[in-house]
Structures are given as C-alpha cells and as structure tokens.
C-alpha cells in the first residue's frame, strides 16, 4: 500500500494468549473505501499474518454508527452524507455437468449451468442425471401426505362430524390445573348477616371413607378443588349406583 509509518503518540504493549507482550511504537494512516464512503483510519503496527481491518468499538463510537440486526446494515453520517454499509451478497457458483469434471468440483466451461446458492431445488434432464448418477450416489425420496387418524367407523356420519367439531372439548385426559379466567365469573352471593348452617358429619363406613378420601385427593392434586379454611362443616355424601358400586 506504500504507506509511511509514523511514531505512535501513546506507545502501548499488546498481550497475546501465551502471556507474551509486543510493544506498539508505530502506526499507519490507512485509507478506507466502501462504495461512496471514503475515510482514513489510524492502525497500529503489529507483526501479524492476518491482513484484515476490523472496525470495532472505537470506530463505532467516533462515527456514531447504528447497527440494524435484521437487515445486517450499519448506518452513520460522514461529511454530512448518510452512509449505509450493506453485507456482501453470495456469489453464484458454476457447476459442471460433464463427467470428466464431476469429480473435480465446480469448474468453468461452456456446458456449465449457473446456479444460485439460495435456490432450494435443482432440476436435471435425463442426460445430466445419467452423468451425475455414474459418478455419485443417487437417493430416491418419496413425499407422502400424512393421514389424519379417523374417528370410529361405526359411528353415524352426523355424530362423527359433531365430535370432530368439538374435539377440543373432550380431551383424553383432564389437565392438572384450573381452567383459565373467563370474562364472566360466576359467584354465589351470600346474604350479609345470615348464619351459615353448621351440621355434623355423616357417619361412613371405612370403605366409603376410603373412596371419598381417594376422590378428594385426586381432585386436589389436579387443582379442581382447594382446601377450605372456613369453620363451617360441609357434608360429603357418596350415593351408591344401581350396580352396587
């Protein structure tokens, strides 16, 4: 670049990973050209193999740069002009369809076809497919539609349609939580000053008591009922069914 080094106004030492340090005593004024952006940046001189210039936090701060993450662009004002630095677009790749060059990767020839990197599908004619298949592995993929599980075939058509429309109301398992809050909340309004009935518990045999305890614990675990701290006793009854259970 034929640049002339200048003495560093504030000499520093740069530390490496192996805990060694290198003195920085010189710097260069490097010109930058990005489309319409022309500028100069002071760069410190170090013995490095990398030849890239990284515009880091100091350059961002000096130029008040704004980074837009979705567009991956950098915007700032230079010489009263708005500068927008955009990312590089991917370059197209040329693939050879000849058999002799198929093993050597991308080449340039008259028979090449220009393919963009961002294209999702590539189509080949019969001749091109035979050339590629003779030197590479070919996989056959079959796309099939996923079949939805049908309802019971024994049910009438109108009943199956009804169950399909309200399938979200009859889940296989009840959730272990309370239902969500609704716009309309139902409540029982108590008369102020009235006394609540305090009745004694009904006596139960051990079998009925065990069944009631099991049902209550299951409902408490699922969150449908909660333990009440009210001093009023509420009786719980188990009504036998016709089959005796």
Coordinates of C-alpha atoms in Angstrom, one line a residue:
X1 CA 0.0 0.0 0.0
X2 CA 3.1 2.2 0.1
X3 CA 2.2 3.8 3.5
X4 CA 4.6 5.7 5.6
X5 CA 4.7 4.7 9.3
X6 CA 4.6 7.4 12.0
X7 CA 5.6 7.2 15.6
X8 CA 2.8 6.2 17.9
X9 CA 1.8 9.1 20.2
X10 CA 1.0 6.8 23.1
X11 CA 3.1 3.6 22.8
X12 CA 1.4 0.5 24.3
X13 CA 2.1 -3.2 24.7
X14 CA -0.3 -5.9 23.4
X15 CA -0.6 -9.2 25.3
X16 CA -1.1 -12.5 23.4
X17 CA -2.6 -15.7 24.5
X18 CA 0.7 -17.2 25.6
X19 CA 1.1 -14.2 28.0
X20 CA 3.8 -12.6 26.0
X21 CA 3.7 -8.9 25.1
X22 CA 4.7 -7.0 22.0
X23 CA 5.4 -3.2 22.0
X24 CA 3.4 -1.0 19.7
X25 CA 5.5 2.0 18.7
X26 CA 4.3 2.9 15.2
X27 CA 1.0 3.4 13.3
X28 CA -0.3 3.9 9.8
X29 CA -3.0 6.1 8.4
X30 CA -4.9 3.6 6.2
X31 CA -7.5 4.8 3.6
X32 CA -10.9 3.1 3.6
X33 CA -13.2 2.9 0.5
X34 CA -16.7 1.4 0.8
X35 CA -18.8 2.3 -2.2
X36 CA -19.4 6.1 -1.6
X37 CA -17.7 6.1 1.8
X38 CA -14.2 7.5 1.9
X39 CA -12.3 7.8 5.1
X40 CA -9.0 7.2 6.9
X41 CA -8.3 5.2 10.0
X42 CA -5.2 5.0 12.2
X43 CA -4.0 1.4 12.6
X44 CA -1.3 0.2 15.0
X45 CA 1.6 -1.8 13.5
X46 CA 2.0 -5.4 14.8
X47 CA 3.7 -8.5 13.3
X48 CA 0.6 -10.4 12.3
X49 CA -0.3 -12.8 9.5
X50 CA -3.9 -11.5 9.2
X51 CA -4.4 -8.7 6.8
X52 CA -8.0 -7.7 7.6
X53 CA -9.1 -4.4 9.1
X54 CA -11.7 -4.7 11.9
X55 CA -13.8 -1.6 12.5
X56 CA -14.5 -2.1 16.2
X57 CA -16.0 -0.2 19.1
X58 CA -13.7 2.9 18.8
X59 CA -14.7 3.4 15.2
X60 CA -18.4 2.9 16.0
X61 CA -18.1 5.5 18.8
X62 CA -16.3 8.1 16.7
X63 CA -18.8 7.9 13.8
X64 CA -22.0 7.2 15.9
X65 CA -22.8 4.1 14.0
X66 CA -26.2 2.4 14.2
X67 CA -26.4 -1.3 13.6
X68 CA -29.7 -2.8 12.3
X69 CA -29.7 -6.5 13.2
X70 CA -32.5 -7.7 10.9
X71 CA -31.1 -6.0 7.7
X72 CA -27.4 -6.5 8.9
X73 CA -26.6 -3.0 7.9
X74 CA -24.6 -0.2 9.5
X75 CA -25.7 3.4 9.1
X76 CA -23.8 6.6 10.0
X77 CA -23.2 10.2 8.8
X78 CA -19.9 11.2 7.1
X79 CA -19.3 14.6 5.6
X80 CA -23.0 15.5 6.0
X81 CA -23.9 12.4 4.0
X82 CA -25.8 9.3 5.2
X83 CA -23.7 6.2 4.6
X84 CA -25.2 2.7 4.7
X85 CA -22.9 -0.3 4.8
X86 CA -24.6 -3.4 3.4
X87 CA -23.5 -7.1 3.6
X88 CA -22.0 -8.8 0.6
X89 CA -24.4 -10.9 -1.4
X90 CA -23.4 -14.5 -2.0
X91 CA -21.7 -15.1 -5.3
X92 CA -23.2 -17.6 -7.8
X93 CA -21.5 -20.9 -8.3
X94 CA -21.0 -22.6 -11.6
X95 CA -21.3 -26.4 -11.6
X96 CA -20.0 -28.5 -14.5
X97 CA -22.3 -31.2 -16.0
X98 CA -19.5 -33.1 -17.8
X99 CA -18.4 -36.5 -16.5
X100 CA -14.7 -35.7 -16.6
X101 CA -15.1 -32.6 -14.3
X102 CA -17.7 -34.1 -12.0
X103 CA -15.0 -35.4 -9.6
X104 CA -13.1 -32.1 -9.6
X105 CA -15.8 -30.0 -8.1
X106 CA -17.0 -26.6 -9.5
X107 CA -15.3 -25.6 -12.9
X108 CA -16.0 -23.2 -15.7
X109 CA -16.9 -24.4 -19.2
X110 CA -19.3 -23.9 -22.0
X111 CA -21.6 -26.7 -20.7
X112 CA -21.8 -25.1 -17.2
X113 CA -25.2 -24.1 -15.8
X114 CA -25.3 -21.1 -13.5
X115 CA -27.0 -21.9 -10.2
X116 CA -27.6 -19.5 -7.3
X117 CA -26.7 -20.6 -3.8
X118 CA -30.1 -19.6 -2.5
X119 CA -32.2 -21.7 -4.8
X120 CA -33.9 -24.6 -2.9
X121 CA -34.2 -27.0 -5.9
X122 CA -32.1 -28.1 -8.8
X123 CA -33.6 -29.8 -11.9
X124 CA -31.7 -32.1 -14.3
X125 CA -32.7 -33.5 -17.6
X126 CA -32.2 -37.2 -18.4
X127 CA -28.7 -36.8 -19.9
X128 CA -27.4 -34.7 -17.0
X129 CA -29.0 -37.1 -14.5
X130 CA -27.2 -40.1 -16.1
X131 CA -23.9 -38.3 -16.0
X132 CA -24.3 -37.4 -12.3
X133 CA -25.5 -40.9 -11.4
X134 CA -22.5 -42.6 -13.0
X135 CA -20.1 -40.8 -10.6
X136 CA -22.1 -40.1 -7.5
X137 CA -24.6 -41.7 -5.1
X138 CA -28.3 -41.1 -6.0
X139 CA -31.1 -41.1 -3.4
X140 CA -34.7 -41.5 -4.2
X141 CA -37.1 -39.6 -1.9
X142 CA -40.8 -40.1 -1.8
X143 CA -43.1 -37.5 -0.4
X144 CA -46.4 -38.7 1.0
X145 CA -49.3 -37.0 2.7
X146 CA -49.7 -37.6 6.4
X147 CA -53.0 -39.3 7.1
X148 CA -55.1 -38.0 10.0
X149 CA -56.5 -40.5 12.4
X150 CA -60.1 -41.1 11.6
X151 CA -62.9 -41.5 14.1
X152 CA -64.7 -44.7 14.9
X153 CA -66.2 -46.0 11.6
X154 CA -69.2 -47.5 13.5
X155 CA -70.5 -44.1 14.4
X156 CA -73.0 -42.3 12.2
X157 CA -71.7 -39.6 9.9
X158 CA -73.5 -36.8 11.6
X159 CA -72.2 -37.9 15.0
X160 CA -68.6 -38.1 13.7
X161 CA -68.9 -34.6 12.3
X162 CA -70.2 -33.4 15.6
X163 CA -67.4 -35.0 17.6
X164 CA -64.8 -33.6 15.1
X165 CA -66.2 -30.0 15.5
X166 CA -66.0 -30.2 19.3
X167 CA -62.9 -32.4 19.7
X168 CA -61.2 -29.8 21.9
X169 CA -64.0 -30.1 24.5
X170 CA -63.5 -33.8 25.1
X171 CA -59.7 -34.4 25.7
X172 CA -58.4 -37.9 26.5
X173 CA -57.0 -36.7 29.9
X174 CA -58.1 -33.8 32.1
X175 CA -55.4 -31.1 32.7
X176 CA -53.8 -30.9 36.2
X177 CA -54.7 -27.2 36.5
X178 CA -57.6 -24.9 36.9
X179 CA -59.4 -23.6 33.9
X180 CA -58.4 -20.1 32.6
X181 CA -60.0 -16.9 33.7
X182 CA -63.2 -16.1 31.8
X183 CA -64.8 -12.7 31.0
X184 CA -67.9 -13.7 33.1
X185 CA -67.2 -15.0 36.6
X186 CA -69.9 -17.0 38.3
X187 CA -70.2 -16.5 42.1
X188 CA -72.6 -17.3 44.9
X189 CA -73.9 -14.1 46.6
X190 CA -74.3 -14.6 50.4
X191 CA -76.9 -12.6 52.4
X192 CA -75.0 -10.3 54.8
X193 CA -75.6 -11.1 58.4
X194 CA -77.0 -14.6 57.8
X195 CA -75.6 -17.5 59.8
X196 CA -74.3 -20.5 57.8
X197 CA -75.5 -23.9 58.8
X198 CA -73.1 -25.9 60.8
X199 CA -74.2 -29.5 60.6
X200 CA -72.4 -32.6 62.0
X201 CA -70.6 -35.0 59.7
X202 CA -72.4 -38.0 58.3
X203 CA -71.0 -41.3 59.6
X204 CA -69.4 -43.5 56.9
X205 CA -68.0 -47.0 57.0
X206 CA -64.3 -47.4 56.3
X207 CA -64.9 -48.4 52.6
X208 CA -66.9 -45.3 51.8
X209 CA -64.5 -43.1 53.7
X210 CA -61.5 -44.5 51.8
X211 CA -63.2 -44.0 48.4
X212 CA -64.2 -40.4 49.4
X213 CA -60.6 -39.7 50.5
X214 CA -59.2 -41.0 47.2
X215 CA -61.5 -38.9 45.1
X216 CA -60.9 -35.8 47.2
X217 CA -57.1 -36.2 47.0
X218 CA -57.3 -36.8 43.2
X219 CA -59.3 -33.6 42.7
X220 CA -57.0 -31.6 45.0
X221 CA -54.0 -32.9 43.1
X222 CA -55.5 -31.8 39.7
X223 CA -56.4 -28.4 41.1
X224 CA -60.2 -28.7 40.7
X225 CA -60.8 -28.1 44.4
X226 CA -58.8 -26.5 47.2
X227 CA -58.7 -26.9 51.0
X228 CA -61.2 -24.6 52.7
X229 CA -60.3 -22.8 55.9
X230 CA -63.9 -22.0 56.7
X231 CA -65.1 -23.1 60.1
X232 CA -68.4 -24.3 58.6
X233 CA -68.5 -28.0 58.0
X234 CA -69.8 -29.2 54.6
X235 CA -71.1 -32.8 54.5
X236 CA -69.9 -35.1 51.8
X237 CA -72.1 -38.0 50.6
X238 CA -71.4 -41.0 48.3
X239 CA -74.6 -42.1 46.5
X240 CA -74.4 -45.8 45.5
X241 CA -75.1 -46.6 41.9
X242 CA -77.6 -49.2 40.6
X243 CA -74.8 -51.7 40.1
X244 CA -73.9 -51.5 43.8
X245 CA -70.6 -49.6 43.4

